[in-house]
Structure formats: structure tokens, C-alpha cells
Amino acid sequence: MPKIFSSVFVKLFAILVAAGIGINLAILLFIGSFRHHLSTTYESHLARYIDFLVQEIGEPPDLQRAQRLATETGMKIAYDSPSRQWATHPRGEFPEQVCHHLFNLQDGRIQAGSYHGQHVFYVARDDGRLTFFLPKTWDADRKIKVFGLILLLGITLLLAAVYFAIRRVLKPLRGLEEGVRQVAQGRLGHQVPVQGRDELSALSRSFNDMTRQIALLIKAKERLVLDVSHELRSPLTRSKVALAMLPESAGKQSLLEDIGEMEAKIAELLESARAVGVKAELKRVPTDLAELIARTAAGFKDRPPGVRLAELPQLPPVSLDPRQTERALRNIIDNALKYSVPASPPVRIALHAREAFAVITVSDRGIGIPRADLALVFEPFYRVDPSRRARTGGYGLGLSLAKTIVEAHGGRIEIDSVHGEGTTVRILLPA
Ligand code: ADP
């Protein structure tokens, strides 16, 4: 089924149009049966009137009497029989043939019809036929055309009004759809616009409440993790001091190593906690991005499989905090190297301008990320495969930190990856 027919808007519109057609058909049916009822009662009156006219003209039909009647009533009368023909008006003024609705009255003795809005009656006489051509009382054809045109215009306007009315009623749906998309991309701060008091507006309001609650819950969770890590620092330091006083042994060495690892973890946690507040503390200066990239990449020159810089264009300086940006970029290059395999070609770094953004691209040909994990790698503490840890180190904070920093600059990070083939991360910074 084409996409257009699965839209609620099109469905509602179609239902309305179908309902409109149905109502019109019902009205037409009603008028039709009413007319039928009317015409059967008025046929006998019509037949009597015509008989009366025929009597007026006399037997055999007399031209003089017909002319008098024609002058009085404005009708045109003609008589045709094999022996005699006459007409009150020139023959050219009579219709050659009756085109519309010829019907029989009184078993076919009288035939009635209309010709361009004028009524015609043919009355059979013993050996001939009388024709009565009634004066034009109204221009039915023209009126029907004008009426049809007005009707068409009216229906068009009505349909247009219905179209815009439905669009208006369904407007909150579009806002909600956008809201769901934004939240799916992790932007919990997004609020959908709320207008009016109908069910859809209530839904929008509930949606906003929901995202606000979720954001609060996440904040609380982050806060808890940070407070706990902070609290763990002092007991760890105390344990280290106490350990130092114990005599040397294999057990002491292993304990010291464990404590060292815990301290490193906590340091990283607190580091990322400080990044949450990074937005307020950005020290922006006009920065040459090509130079920043070259400087950051130089720090990795001894790490296999190496880093290769593409031709870096000279873009106009970008206003950003060089220290934080370098930190974000460092995390991404570090990942690209960490998740490369010995046979991988060097990690490639490029810079170019795209619309209002300066884009830094870091691509590797390493192990890649499974599709299902791709949306989650920016979450704090998310690691694709916890068993990778033993080989690579890290606590799943690198990408989340990079994202926080880039978004604080008003930019965004995009990631593309094919499992087993490699990963490309793009940092988009407003130019
Ligand atoms: P970590 O400290 O574990 O590297 P990150 O936040 O930097 O944490 O990354 C989160 C997860 O995303 C990593 O555990 C890793 O599985 C995956 N990942 C990140 N970058 C890459 C990459 N370039 N190639 C493959 N996997 C990656």
C-alpha cells in the first residue's frame, strides 16, 4: 500500500469525502422519489388541460381558432395530417425533434417533452397530429449550468476548508512525532508544543511530563553514581596508607594494584562528571581547526596502526574551547586506534565544511560496532562487549564525554559503523 494511504490525515479526509457523497446520494434519492410522486398526481391535470386546448381549436382543427389561442397564450400551434397542414408560426420555429424526456400521457395519446427548456406536447387526432409549443418561461439550460458551476465552486471551497480543518486538528500529531524522534536521539530536553484542550493536546502535555520525569530520573542516577564515587575516594586513600605500613608480600602487591585500578576508575568518573558542567565553563576563542587536529593527532603518532591526516583545508577560525575540543577529539581517535586490529590501515582524519558546520571525520577499519549497539555507545558506562575491557581498558565514558563537550558547543556527533568493517565518527561544530 503506498505510504500516502497509511496517513491518518488522508484516511480522515477520505472518510469525510465518502460521507459527503453518501449524504448527497441519500438526498438525491429522496428528491427523486418525491418528484416521482408529484409527477404522477400532476399528470392527470396536465392531460385535462391539453384536452381543453384541443377542444378550443375545434373539430376539425381550425387555424383561426388556433391563432386566437396562440395570441392569447403565447404558444405556437401546428397541425399535420395527410390532407391538411397548418401552423400559427413559421415552421422553422418549431423543434425538429424533441430531445429531452419524451414521455407518454394517457396511454400514448399525448406525448410530452421539453426542448431547450420549452415544453412541447404532441396530441394524436383521428388522422393527424397537433403540436403545442409552449412559450419559454425560464432558461433551464443556462440556469442549470450556472447552478452547476456554483455548486462545483462551493464543493471545492468546502473540501479546501475540510482539508485545512483536519490539518489543524492533527497538527499536534506532527509535533509529537518530532518529539518522539528527538527523544529517541537522546534529546530529553525537547518539549513538544501544546495548543488547545483536545485529546491530542492532552497527549502532548503528558508526553512533555514524561520526558521531564525521565530526564530527572537520569539526572538523579548520574548524581548518585558521582556522589558514591566521590565518597569512595577517602576510604581508598586510607586503605592505601594502611597498606603501606604492612610488611611486603605478594598479597600486598595485588591489593595495591586493585586499589590503583579503583582510583583510576573513580578519577575517570569524576572527570566525566565535571564535563556535565562543561557548557557553563567553555572558554571560547577563535581556533584554527586544522592546527588543532594536527596537534591532537601528533599525540598518537606511536600508537599502532597509526594516524593519517587527509589534506586539511584552511577553514575560517571557529569559536570554541580548544582544550575541551581536543579532549573530545582525543577520545575519538583513541577509540579508533583501540578498536583497530593489527592488520588495519591507519586511522584517517579529515576536515571539511558542510552547510553551517565544520566537520571532523575520524574513520577506522577496525572491529566496528554491531547495529543494535550503535544508538547506545554515547550513553555513559555503555560498552559494546564488556569482555573487550580486558584488552582495551576504558569504562564506557569516552564517547559520552565527547558528546557532552561537542553539544555544549552547539554541535553534534554522528557515528556510522559496520560490524567487522570499521567505524566513522563525525564531529560537527557550528562554523
Ligand atoms: P570505552 O572507554 O569503552 O572505549 P567509549 O564511550 O569510548 O568507551 O565507547 C563506548 C563503546 O563503543 C566501546 O566500549 C566500544 O565497544 C564502542 N566503540 C567506540 N568507538 C569505537 C570504534 N572506533 N570502533 C569500534 N567500537 C567502538
PDB file of C-alpha atoms in Angstrom, residues 116-394:
ATOM      1  CA  HIS A 116     -34.136  23.671 -24.594  1.00  0.00           C
ATOM      2  CA  GLY A 117     -36.276  24.391 -21.570  1.00  0.00           C
ATOM      3  CA  GLN A 118     -39.525  24.779 -23.553  1.00  0.00           C
ATOM      4  CA  HIS A 119     -42.416  22.345 -23.179  1.00  0.00           C
ATOM      5  CA  VAL A 120     -43.784  20.543 -26.237  1.00  0.00           C
ATOM      6  CA  PHE A 121     -46.942  18.418 -26.463  1.00  0.00           C
ATOM      7  CA  TYR A 122     -47.913  16.190 -29.364  1.00  0.00           C
ATOM      8  CA  VAL A 123     -51.567  15.175 -29.391  1.00  0.00           C
ATOM      9  CA  ALA A 124     -52.733  12.418 -31.720  1.00  0.00           C
ATOM     10  CA  ARG A 125     -56.009  13.283 -33.593  1.00  0.00           C
ATOM     11  CA  ASP A 126     -58.021  10.779 -35.626  1.00  0.00           C
ATOM     12  CA  ASP A 127     -55.950  11.199 -38.758  1.00  0.00           C
ATOM     13  CA  GLY A 128     -53.222  13.686 -37.790  1.00  0.00           C
ATOM     14  CA  ARG A 129     -51.209  15.305 -35.024  1.00  0.00           C
ATOM     15  CA  LEU A 130     -51.470  18.617 -33.157  1.00  0.00           C
ATOM     16  CA  THR A 131     -48.268  20.214 -31.823  1.00  0.00           C
ATOM     17  CA  PHE A 132     -48.313  22.714 -28.944  1.00  0.00           C
ATOM     18  CA  PHE A 133     -45.042  24.525 -28.357  1.00  0.00           C
ATOM     19  CA  LEU A 134     -45.273  26.438 -25.081  1.00  0.00           C
ATOM     20  CA  PRO A 135     -43.546  29.832 -24.656  1.00  0.00           C
ATOM     21  CA  LYS A 136     -40.219  29.839 -22.926  1.00  0.00           C
ATOM     22  CA  THR A 137     -40.803  30.553 -19.264  1.00  0.00           C
ATOM     23  CA  TRP A 138     -37.272  30.126 -17.986  1.00  0.00           C
ATOM     24  CA  ASP A 139     -33.893  29.305 -19.405  1.00  0.00           C
ATOM     25  CA  ALA A 140     -33.373  25.973 -17.764  1.00  0.00           C
ATOM     26  CA  ASP A 141     -30.143  25.148 -19.564  1.00  0.00           C
ATOM     27  CA  ARG A 142     -28.380  28.312 -18.576  1.00  0.00           C
ATOM     28  CA  LYS A 143     -29.655  28.139 -15.041  1.00  0.00           C
ATOM     29  CA  ILE A 144     -28.530  24.534 -14.691  1.00  0.00           C
ATOM     30  CA  LYS A 145     -25.069  25.496 -15.949  1.00  0.00           C
ATOM     31  CA  VAL A 146     -24.765  28.447 -13.559  1.00  0.00           C
ATOM     32  CA  PHE A 147     -26.127  26.372 -10.715  1.00  0.00           C
ATOM     33  CA  GLY A 148     -23.681  23.543 -11.518  1.00  0.00           C
ATOM     34  CA  LEU A 149     -20.780  25.970 -11.583  1.00  0.00           C
ATOM     35  CA  ILE A 150     -21.742  27.499  -8.242  1.00  0.00           C
ATOM     36  CA  LEU A 151     -22.163  24.002  -6.808  1.00  0.00           C
ATOM     37  CA  LEU A 152     -18.723  22.948  -8.079  1.00  0.00           C
ATOM     38  CA  LEU A 153     -17.123  26.060  -6.636  1.00  0.00           C
ATOM     39  CA  GLY A 154     -18.930  25.526  -3.337  1.00  0.00           C
ATOM     40  CA  ILE A 155     -17.822  21.898  -3.103  1.00  0.00           C
ATOM     41  CA  THR A 156     -14.223  22.865  -3.923  1.00  0.00           C
ATOM     42  CA  LEU A 157     -14.228  25.543  -1.229  1.00  0.00           C
ATOM     43  CA  LEU A 158     -15.818  23.119   1.216  1.00  0.00           C
ATOM     44  CA  LEU A 159     -13.189  20.454   0.512  1.00  0.00           C
ATOM     45  CA  ALA A 160     -10.411  23.024   0.927  1.00  0.00           C
ATOM     46  CA  ALA A 161     -11.911  24.124   4.248  1.00  0.00           C
ATOM     47  CA  VAL A 162     -12.175  20.485   5.400  1.00  0.00           C
ATOM     48  CA  TYR A 163      -8.559  19.886   4.340  1.00  0.00           C
ATOM     49  CA  PHE A 164      -7.247  22.796   6.389  1.00  0.00           C
ATOM     50  CA  ALA A 165      -9.510  21.999   9.347  1.00  0.00           C
ATOM     51  CA  ILE A 166      -8.209  18.416   9.543  1.00  0.00           C
ATOM     52  CA  ARG A 167      -4.628  19.624   9.176  1.00  0.00           C
ATOM     53  CA  ARG A 168      -5.189  21.984  12.069  1.00  0.00           C
ATOM     54  CA  VAL A 169      -6.771  19.338  14.264  1.00  0.00           C
ATOM     55  CA  LEU A 170      -3.939  16.887  13.563  1.00  0.00           C
ATOM     56  CA  LYS A 171      -1.149  19.438  13.981  1.00  0.00           C
ATOM     57  CA  PRO A 172      -0.185  18.183  17.475  1.00  0.00           C
ATOM     58  CA  LEU A 173       0.482  14.752  15.929  1.00  0.00           C
ATOM     59  CA  ARG A 174       3.326  16.194  13.863  1.00  0.00           C
ATOM     60  CA  GLY A 175       4.788  17.838  16.972  1.00  0.00           C
ATOM     61  CA  LEU A 176       4.540  14.547  18.842  1.00  0.00           C
ATOM     62  CA  GLU A 177       6.209  12.628  16.040  1.00  0.00           C
ATOM     63  CA  GLU A 178       9.097  15.094  16.056  1.00  0.00           C
ATOM     64  CA  GLY A 179       9.225  14.871  19.875  1.00  0.00           C
ATOM     65  CA  VAL A 180       9.481  11.085  19.818  1.00  0.00           C
ATOM     66  CA  ARG A 181      12.261  11.345  17.225  1.00  0.00           C
ATOM     67  CA  GLN A 182      14.184  13.878  19.316  1.00  0.00           C
ATOM     68  CA  VAL A 183      13.843  11.800  22.498  1.00  0.00           C
ATOM     69  CA  ALA A 184      14.916   8.669  20.598  1.00  0.00           C
ATOM     70  CA  GLN A 185      18.094  10.568  19.736  1.00  0.00           C
ATOM     71  CA  GLY A 186      18.645  11.252  23.403  1.00  0.00           C
ATOM     72  CA  ARG A 187      17.492  14.891  23.496  1.00  0.00           C
ATOM     73  CA  LEU A 188      15.324  14.604  26.595  1.00  0.00           C
ATOM     74  CA  GLY A 189      15.116  18.365  26.967  1.00  0.00           C
ATOM     75  CA  HIS A 190      12.900  18.571  23.884  1.00  0.00           C
ATOM     76  CA  GLN A 191       9.355  19.756  24.610  1.00  0.00           C
ATOM     77  CA  VAL A 192       6.531  19.410  22.096  1.00  0.00           C
ATOM     78  CA  PRO A 193       4.360  22.496  21.574  1.00  0.00           C
ATOM     79  CA  VAL A 194       0.959  22.310  23.346  1.00  0.00           C
ATOM     80  CA  GLN A 195      -2.049  24.173  21.938  1.00  0.00           C
ATOM     81  CA  GLY A 196      -5.726  23.880  22.768  1.00  0.00           C
ATOM     82  CA  ARG A 197      -7.507  21.446  25.051  1.00  0.00           C
ATOM     83  CA  ASP A 198      -8.385  18.410  22.956  1.00  0.00           C
ATOM     84  CA  GLU A 199      -7.170  14.829  23.428  1.00  0.00           C
ATOM     85  CA  LEU A 200      -4.104  15.345  21.254  1.00  0.00           C
ATOM     86  CA  SER A 201      -3.047  18.392  23.271  1.00  0.00           C
ATOM     87  CA  ALA A 202      -3.520  16.352  26.451  1.00  0.00           C
ATOM     88  CA  LEU A 203      -1.299  13.677  24.920  1.00  0.00           C
ATOM     89  CA  SER A 204       1.352  16.302  24.081  1.00  0.00           C
ATOM     90  CA  ARG A 205       1.183  17.591  27.652  1.00  0.00           C
ATOM     91  CA  SER A 206       1.609  14.076  29.061  1.00  0.00           C
ATOM     92  CA  PHE A 207       4.482  13.474  26.658  1.00  0.00           C
ATOM     93  CA  ASN A 208       6.262  16.567  27.977  1.00  0.00           C
ATOM     94  CA  ASP A 209       5.652  15.498  31.581  1.00  0.00           C
ATOM     95  CA  MET A 210       7.014  12.058  30.784  1.00  0.00           C
ATOM     96  CA  THR A 211      10.254  13.290  29.204  1.00  0.00           C
ATOM     97  CA  ARG A 212      10.751  15.732  32.075  1.00  0.00           C
ATOM     98  CA  GLN A 213      10.363  12.899  34.600  1.00  0.00           C
ATOM     99  CA  ILE A 214      12.743  10.652  32.687  1.00  0.00           C
ATOM    100  CA  ALA A 215      15.331  13.430  32.478  1.00  0.00           C
ATOM    101  CA  LEU A 216      15.030  13.965  36.250  1.00  0.00           C
ATOM    102  CA  LEU A 217      15.429  10.239  36.900  1.00  0.00           C
ATOM    103  CA  ILE A 218      18.538  10.068  34.745  1.00  0.00           C
ATOM    104  CA  LYS A 219      19.992  13.133  36.435  1.00  0.00           C
ATOM    105  CA  ALA A 220      19.347  11.569  39.835  1.00  0.00           C
ATOM    106  CA  LYS A 221      21.015   8.345  38.727  1.00  0.00           C
ATOM    107  CA  GLU A 222      24.088  10.227  37.463  1.00  0.00           C
ATOM    108  CA  ARG A 223      24.217  12.232  40.654  1.00  0.00           C
ATOM    109  CA  LEU A 224      24.126   9.061  42.737  1.00  0.00           C
ATOM    110  CA  VAL A 225      26.966   7.452  40.784  1.00  0.00           C
ATOM    111  CA  LEU A 226      29.060  10.577  41.172  1.00  0.00           C
ATOM    112  CA  ASP A 227      28.359  11.026  44.866  1.00  0.00           C
ATOM    113  CA  VAL A 228      29.179   7.398  45.540  1.00  0.00           C
ATOM    114  CA  SER A 229      32.446   7.606  43.603  1.00  0.00           C
ATOM    115  CA  HIS A 230      33.382  10.759  45.419  1.00  0.00           C
ATOM    116  CA  GLU A 231      32.637   9.159  48.774  1.00  0.00           C
ATOM    117  CA  LEU A 232      34.779   6.139  47.871  1.00  0.00           C
ATOM    118  CA  ARG A 233      37.882   8.249  47.451  1.00  0.00           C
ATOM    119  CA  SER A 234      38.711   8.811  51.122  1.00  0.00           C
ATOM    120  CA  PRO A 235      38.376   5.161  52.270  1.00  0.00           C
ATOM    121  CA  LEU A 236      40.544   4.179  49.296  1.00  0.00           C
ATOM    122  CA  THR A 237      43.243   6.658  50.286  1.00  0.00           C
ATOM    123  CA  ARG A 238      43.061   5.437  53.886  1.00  0.00           C
ATOM    124  CA  SER A 239      43.405   1.806  52.737  1.00  0.00           C
ATOM    125  CA  LYS A 240      46.461   2.736  50.686  1.00  0.00           C
ATOM    126  CA  VAL A 241      48.119   4.403  53.682  1.00  0.00           C
ATOM    127  CA  ALA A 242      47.288   1.439  55.908  1.00  0.00           C
ATOM    128  CA  LEU A 243      48.611  -0.991  53.294  1.00  0.00           C
ATOM    129  CA  ALA A 244      51.907   0.878  53.047  1.00  0.00           C
ATOM    130  CA  MET A 245      52.569   0.104  56.694  1.00  0.00           C
ATOM    131  CA  LEU A 246      52.151  -3.656  56.233  1.00  0.00           C
ATOM    132  CA  PRO A 247      55.193  -5.812  55.508  1.00  0.00           C
ATOM    133  CA  GLU A 248      55.896  -6.546  51.815  1.00  0.00           C
ATOM    134  CA  SER A 249      54.168  -9.628  50.396  1.00  0.00           C
ATOM    135  CA  ALA A 250      52.563 -10.880  47.172  1.00  0.00           C
ATOM    136  CA  GLY A 251      49.120 -10.204  48.649  1.00  0.00           C
ATOM    137  CA  LYS A 252      50.034  -6.605  49.459  1.00  0.00           C
ATOM    138  CA  GLN A 253      51.201  -6.038  45.859  1.00  0.00           C
ATOM    139  CA  SER A 254      47.996  -7.357  44.378  1.00  0.00           C
ATOM    140  CA  LEU A 255      45.902  -5.270  46.797  1.00  0.00           C
ATOM    141  CA  LEU A 256      47.861  -2.151  45.831  1.00  0.00           C
ATOM    142  CA  GLU A 257      47.214  -2.884  42.145  1.00  0.00           C
ATOM    143  CA  ASP A 258      43.481  -3.279  42.769  1.00  0.00           C
ATOM    144  CA  ILE A 259      43.358  -0.040  44.716  1.00  0.00           C
ATOM    145  CA  GLY A 260      45.234   1.695  41.903  1.00  0.00           C
ATOM    146  CA  GLU A 261      42.666   0.484  39.388  1.00  0.00           C
ATOM    147  CA  MET A 262      39.789   1.655  41.560  1.00  0.00           C
ATOM    148  CA  GLU A 263      41.388   5.075  41.872  1.00  0.00           C
ATOM    149  CA  ALA A 264      41.773   5.304  38.078  1.00  0.00           C
ATOM    150  CA  LYS A 265      38.097   4.405  37.620  1.00  0.00           C
ATOM    151  CA  ILE A 266      36.974   6.999  40.088  1.00  0.00           C
ATOM    152  CA  ALA A 267      39.195   9.648  38.525  1.00  0.00           C
ATOM    153  CA  GLU A 268      37.592   8.965  35.139  1.00  0.00           C
ATOM    154  CA  LEU A 269      34.114   9.096  36.629  1.00  0.00           C
ATOM    155  CA  LEU A 270      34.733  12.419  38.285  1.00  0.00           C
ATOM    156  CA  GLU A 271      36.297  13.729  35.101  1.00  0.00           C
ATOM    157  CA  SER A 272      33.134  12.969  33.159  1.00  0.00           C
ATOM    158  CA  ALA A 273      31.037  14.476  35.940  1.00  0.00           C
ATOM    159  CA  ARG A 274      32.897  17.723  35.545  1.00  0.00           C
ATOM    160  CA  ALA A 275      32.178  17.557  31.810  1.00  0.00           C
ATOM    161  CA  VAL A 276      28.443  17.764  32.541  1.00  0.00           C
ATOM    162  CA  GLY A 277      29.064  21.286  33.745  1.00  0.00           C
ATOM    163  CA  VAL A 278      31.276  21.988  30.770  1.00  0.00           C
ATOM    164  CA  LYS A 279      28.746  24.150  28.987  1.00  0.00           C
ATOM    165  CA  ALA A 280      28.852  26.865  31.607  1.00  0.00           C
ATOM    166  CA  GLU A 281      32.629  26.893  31.620  1.00  0.00           C
ATOM    167  CA  LEU A 282      33.535  26.918  27.945  1.00  0.00           C
ATOM    168  CA  LYS A 283      36.417  29.257  27.207  1.00  0.00           C
ATOM    169  CA  ARG A 284      35.776  30.007  23.576  1.00  0.00           C
ATOM    170  CA  VAL A 285      38.481  31.510  21.381  1.00  0.00           C
ATOM    171  CA  PRO A 286      38.745  31.644  17.582  1.00  0.00           C
ATOM    172  CA  THR A 287      40.538  28.404  16.795  1.00  0.00           C
ATOM    173  CA  ASP A 288      42.183  27.051  13.677  1.00  0.00           C
ATOM    174  CA  LEU A 289      40.679  23.548  13.448  1.00  0.00           C
ATOM    175  CA  ALA A 290      43.332  22.164  11.062  1.00  0.00           C
ATOM    176  CA  GLU A 291      46.012  23.084  13.543  1.00  0.00           C
ATOM    177  CA  LEU A 292      44.035  21.637  16.484  1.00  0.00           C
ATOM    178  CA  ILE A 293      43.585  18.339  14.609  1.00  0.00           C
ATOM    179  CA  ALA A 294      47.280  18.124  13.667  1.00  0.00           C
ATOM    180  CA  ARG A 295      48.300  18.807  17.278  1.00  0.00           C
ATOM    181  CA  THR A 296      45.905  16.195  18.711  1.00  0.00           C
ATOM    182  CA  ALA A 297      46.879  13.564  16.131  1.00  0.00           C
ATOM    183  CA  ALA A 298      50.574  14.111  16.861  1.00  0.00           C
ATOM    184  CA  GLY A 299      49.953  12.809  20.391  1.00  0.00           C
ATOM    185  CA  PHE A 300      49.093   9.376  18.910  1.00  0.00           C
ATOM    186  CA  LYS A 301      51.953   9.034  16.445  1.00  0.00           C
ATOM    187  CA  ASP A 302      53.483   5.998  18.168  1.00  0.00           C
ATOM    188  CA  ARG A 303      50.235   4.037  18.555  1.00  0.00           C
ATOM    189  CA  PRO A 304      49.583   1.231  16.028  1.00  0.00           C
ATOM    190  CA  PRO A 305      48.150   1.192  13.398  1.00  0.00           C
ATOM    191  CA  GLY A 306      48.963   4.923  13.209  1.00  0.00           C
ATOM    192  CA  VAL A 307      47.080   8.037  12.174  1.00  0.00           C
ATOM    193  CA  ARG A 308      46.947   9.508   8.672  1.00  0.00           C
ATOM    194  CA  LEU A 309      45.759  13.095   8.143  1.00  0.00           C
ATOM    195  CA  ALA A 310      43.902  13.866   4.927  1.00  0.00           C
ATOM    196  CA  GLU A 311      44.620  17.153   3.191  1.00  0.00           C
ATOM    197  CA  LEU A 312      43.195  19.575   5.824  1.00  0.00           C
ATOM    198  CA  PRO A 313      41.574  22.645   4.257  1.00  0.00           C
ATOM    199  CA  GLN A 314      42.095  26.065   5.808  1.00  0.00           C
ATOM    200  CA  LEU A 315      38.637  26.904   7.182  1.00  0.00           C
ATOM    201  CA  PRO A 316      37.937  30.252   8.849  1.00  0.00           C
ATOM    202  CA  PRO A 317      38.692  30.083  12.599  1.00  0.00           C
ATOM    203  CA  VAL A 318      35.872  28.535  14.682  1.00  0.00           C
ATOM    204  CA  SER A 319      34.866  29.907  18.079  1.00  0.00           C
ATOM    205  CA  LEU A 320      35.403  27.056  20.555  1.00  0.00           C
ATOM    206  CA  ASP A 321      37.165  25.921  23.686  1.00  0.00           C
ATOM    207  CA  PRO A 322      40.360  24.348  22.279  1.00  0.00           C
ATOM    208  CA  ARG A 323      41.194  22.367  25.399  1.00  0.00           C
ATOM    209  CA  GLN A 324      37.760  20.700  25.637  1.00  0.00           C
ATOM    210  CA  THR A 325      37.521  20.132  21.883  1.00  0.00           C
ATOM    211  CA  GLU A 326      40.921  18.486  21.926  1.00  0.00           C
ATOM    212  CA  ARG A 327      39.720  16.266  24.758  1.00  0.00           C
ATOM    213  CA  ALA A 328      36.690  15.147  22.768  1.00  0.00           C
ATOM    214  CA  LEU A 329      38.748  14.517  19.638  1.00  0.00           C
ATOM    215  CA  ARG A 330      41.383  12.660  21.647  1.00  0.00           C
ATOM    216  CA  ASN A 331      38.756  10.233  22.982  1.00  0.00           C
ATOM    217  CA  ILE A 332      37.509   9.515  19.492  1.00  0.00           C
ATOM    218  CA  ILE A 333      40.954   8.970  17.975  1.00  0.00           C
ATOM    219  CA  ASP A 334      41.866   6.849  20.995  1.00  0.00           C
ATOM    220  CA  ASN A 335      38.803   4.629  20.340  1.00  0.00           C
ATOM    221  CA  ALA A 336      39.607   4.354  16.630  1.00  0.00           C
ATOM    222  CA  LEU A 337      43.111   3.106  17.464  1.00  0.00           C
ATOM    223  CA  LYS A 338      41.971   0.947  20.377  1.00  0.00           C
ATOM    224  CA  TYR A 339      39.355  -0.862  18.279  1.00  0.00           C
ATOM    225  CA  SER A 340      41.583  -1.323  15.209  1.00  0.00           C
ATOM    226  CA  VAL A 341      43.153  -4.722  14.603  1.00  0.00           C
ATOM    227  CA  PRO A 342      46.845  -5.300  13.818  1.00  0.00           C
ATOM    228  CA  ALA A 343      46.108  -5.657  10.093  1.00  0.00           C
ATOM    229  CA  SER A 344      44.031  -2.423   9.940  1.00  0.00           C
ATOM    230  CA  PRO A 345      45.227   0.500   7.798  1.00  0.00           C
ATOM    231  CA  PRO A 346      45.994   3.744   9.726  1.00  0.00           C
ATOM    232  CA  VAL A 347      43.107   5.731  11.194  1.00  0.00           C
ATOM    233  CA  ARG A 348      42.106   8.507   8.775  1.00  0.00           C
ATOM    234  CA  ILE A 349      41.249  12.013   9.959  1.00  0.00           C
ATOM    235  CA  ALA A 350      39.710  14.617   7.662  1.00  0.00           C
ATOM    236  CA  LEU A 351      38.183  18.082   7.911  1.00  0.00           C
ATOM    237  CA  HIS A 352      35.658  19.777   5.658  1.00  0.00           C
ATOM    238  CA  ALA A 353      32.808  22.287   5.705  1.00  0.00           C
ATOM    239  CA  ARG A 354      29.202  21.115   5.417  1.00  0.00           C
ATOM    240  CA  GLU A 355      26.481  23.803   5.381  1.00  0.00           C
ATOM    241  CA  ALA A 356      26.877  25.788   8.618  1.00  0.00           C
ATOM    242  CA  PHE A 357      29.202  23.225  10.199  1.00  0.00           C
ATOM    243  CA  ALA A 358      32.878  22.366  10.249  1.00  0.00           C
ATOM    244  CA  VAL A 359      33.051  18.560  10.192  1.00  0.00           C
ATOM    245  CA  ILE A 360      35.924  16.496  11.600  1.00  0.00           C
ATOM    246  CA  THR A 361      35.795  12.873  10.405  1.00  0.00           C
ATOM    247  CA  VAL A 362      37.686  10.054  12.114  1.00  0.00           C
ATOM    248  CA  SER A 363      37.450   6.689  10.325  1.00  0.00           C
ATOM    249  CA  ASP A 364      38.983   3.375  11.211  1.00  0.00           C
ATOM    250  CA  ARG A 365      38.861  -0.082   9.622  1.00  0.00           C
ATOM    251  CA  GLY A 366      38.709  -1.912  12.937  1.00  0.00           C
ATOM    252  CA  ILE A 367      36.229  -4.255  14.567  1.00  0.00           C
ATOM    253  CA  GLY A 368      33.195  -1.988  14.143  1.00  0.00           C
ATOM    254  CA  ILE A 369      30.051  -1.846  16.298  1.00  0.00           C
ATOM    255  CA  PRO A 370      27.006  -4.121  15.970  1.00  0.00           C
ATOM    256  CA  ARG A 371      23.932  -2.287  14.660  1.00  0.00           C
ATOM    257  CA  ALA A 372      21.946  -2.862  17.846  1.00  0.00           C
ATOM    258  CA  ASP A 373      24.583  -1.129  19.972  1.00  0.00           C
ATOM    259  CA  LEU A 374      25.123   1.872  17.758  1.00  0.00           C
ATOM    260  CA  ALA A 375      22.458   4.063  19.349  1.00  0.00           C
ATOM    261  CA  LEU A 376      23.759   3.330  22.846  1.00  0.00           C
ATOM    262  CA  VAL A 377      27.511   3.887  22.607  1.00  0.00           C
ATOM    263  CA  PHE A 378      27.133   7.544  23.649  1.00  0.00           C
ATOM    264  CA  GLU A 379      25.471   6.523  26.924  1.00  0.00           C
ATOM    265  CA  PRO A 380      27.755   6.815  29.972  1.00  0.00           C
ATOM    266  CA  PHE A 381      29.233   3.449  31.016  1.00  0.00           C
ATOM    267  CA  TYR A 382      27.913   1.721  27.921  1.00  0.00           C
ATOM    268  CA  ARG A 383      30.355  -0.765  26.469  1.00  0.00           C
ATOM    269  CA  VAL A 384      29.523  -2.916  23.486  1.00  0.00           C
ATOM    270  CA  ASP A 385      31.070  -6.043  24.848  1.00  0.00           C
ATOM    271  CA  PRO A 386      32.219  -5.921  28.459  1.00  0.00           C
ATOM    272  CA  SER A 387      34.816  -8.598  27.635  1.00  0.00           C
ATOM    273  CA  ARG A 388      36.548  -6.053  25.355  1.00  0.00           C
ATOM    274  CA  ARG A 389      37.593  -4.310  28.516  1.00  0.00           C
ATOM    275  CA  ALA A 390      40.375  -6.720  29.368  1.00  0.00           C
ATOM    276  CA  ARG A 391      42.092  -5.864  26.088  1.00  0.00           C
ATOM    277  CA  THR A 392      41.290  -2.200  25.674  1.00  0.00           C
ATOM    278  CA  GLY A 393      40.711  -0.701  29.110  1.00  0.00           C
ATOM    279  CA  GLY A 394      38.175   2.123  29.470  1.00  0.00           C
TER     280      GLY A 394
END
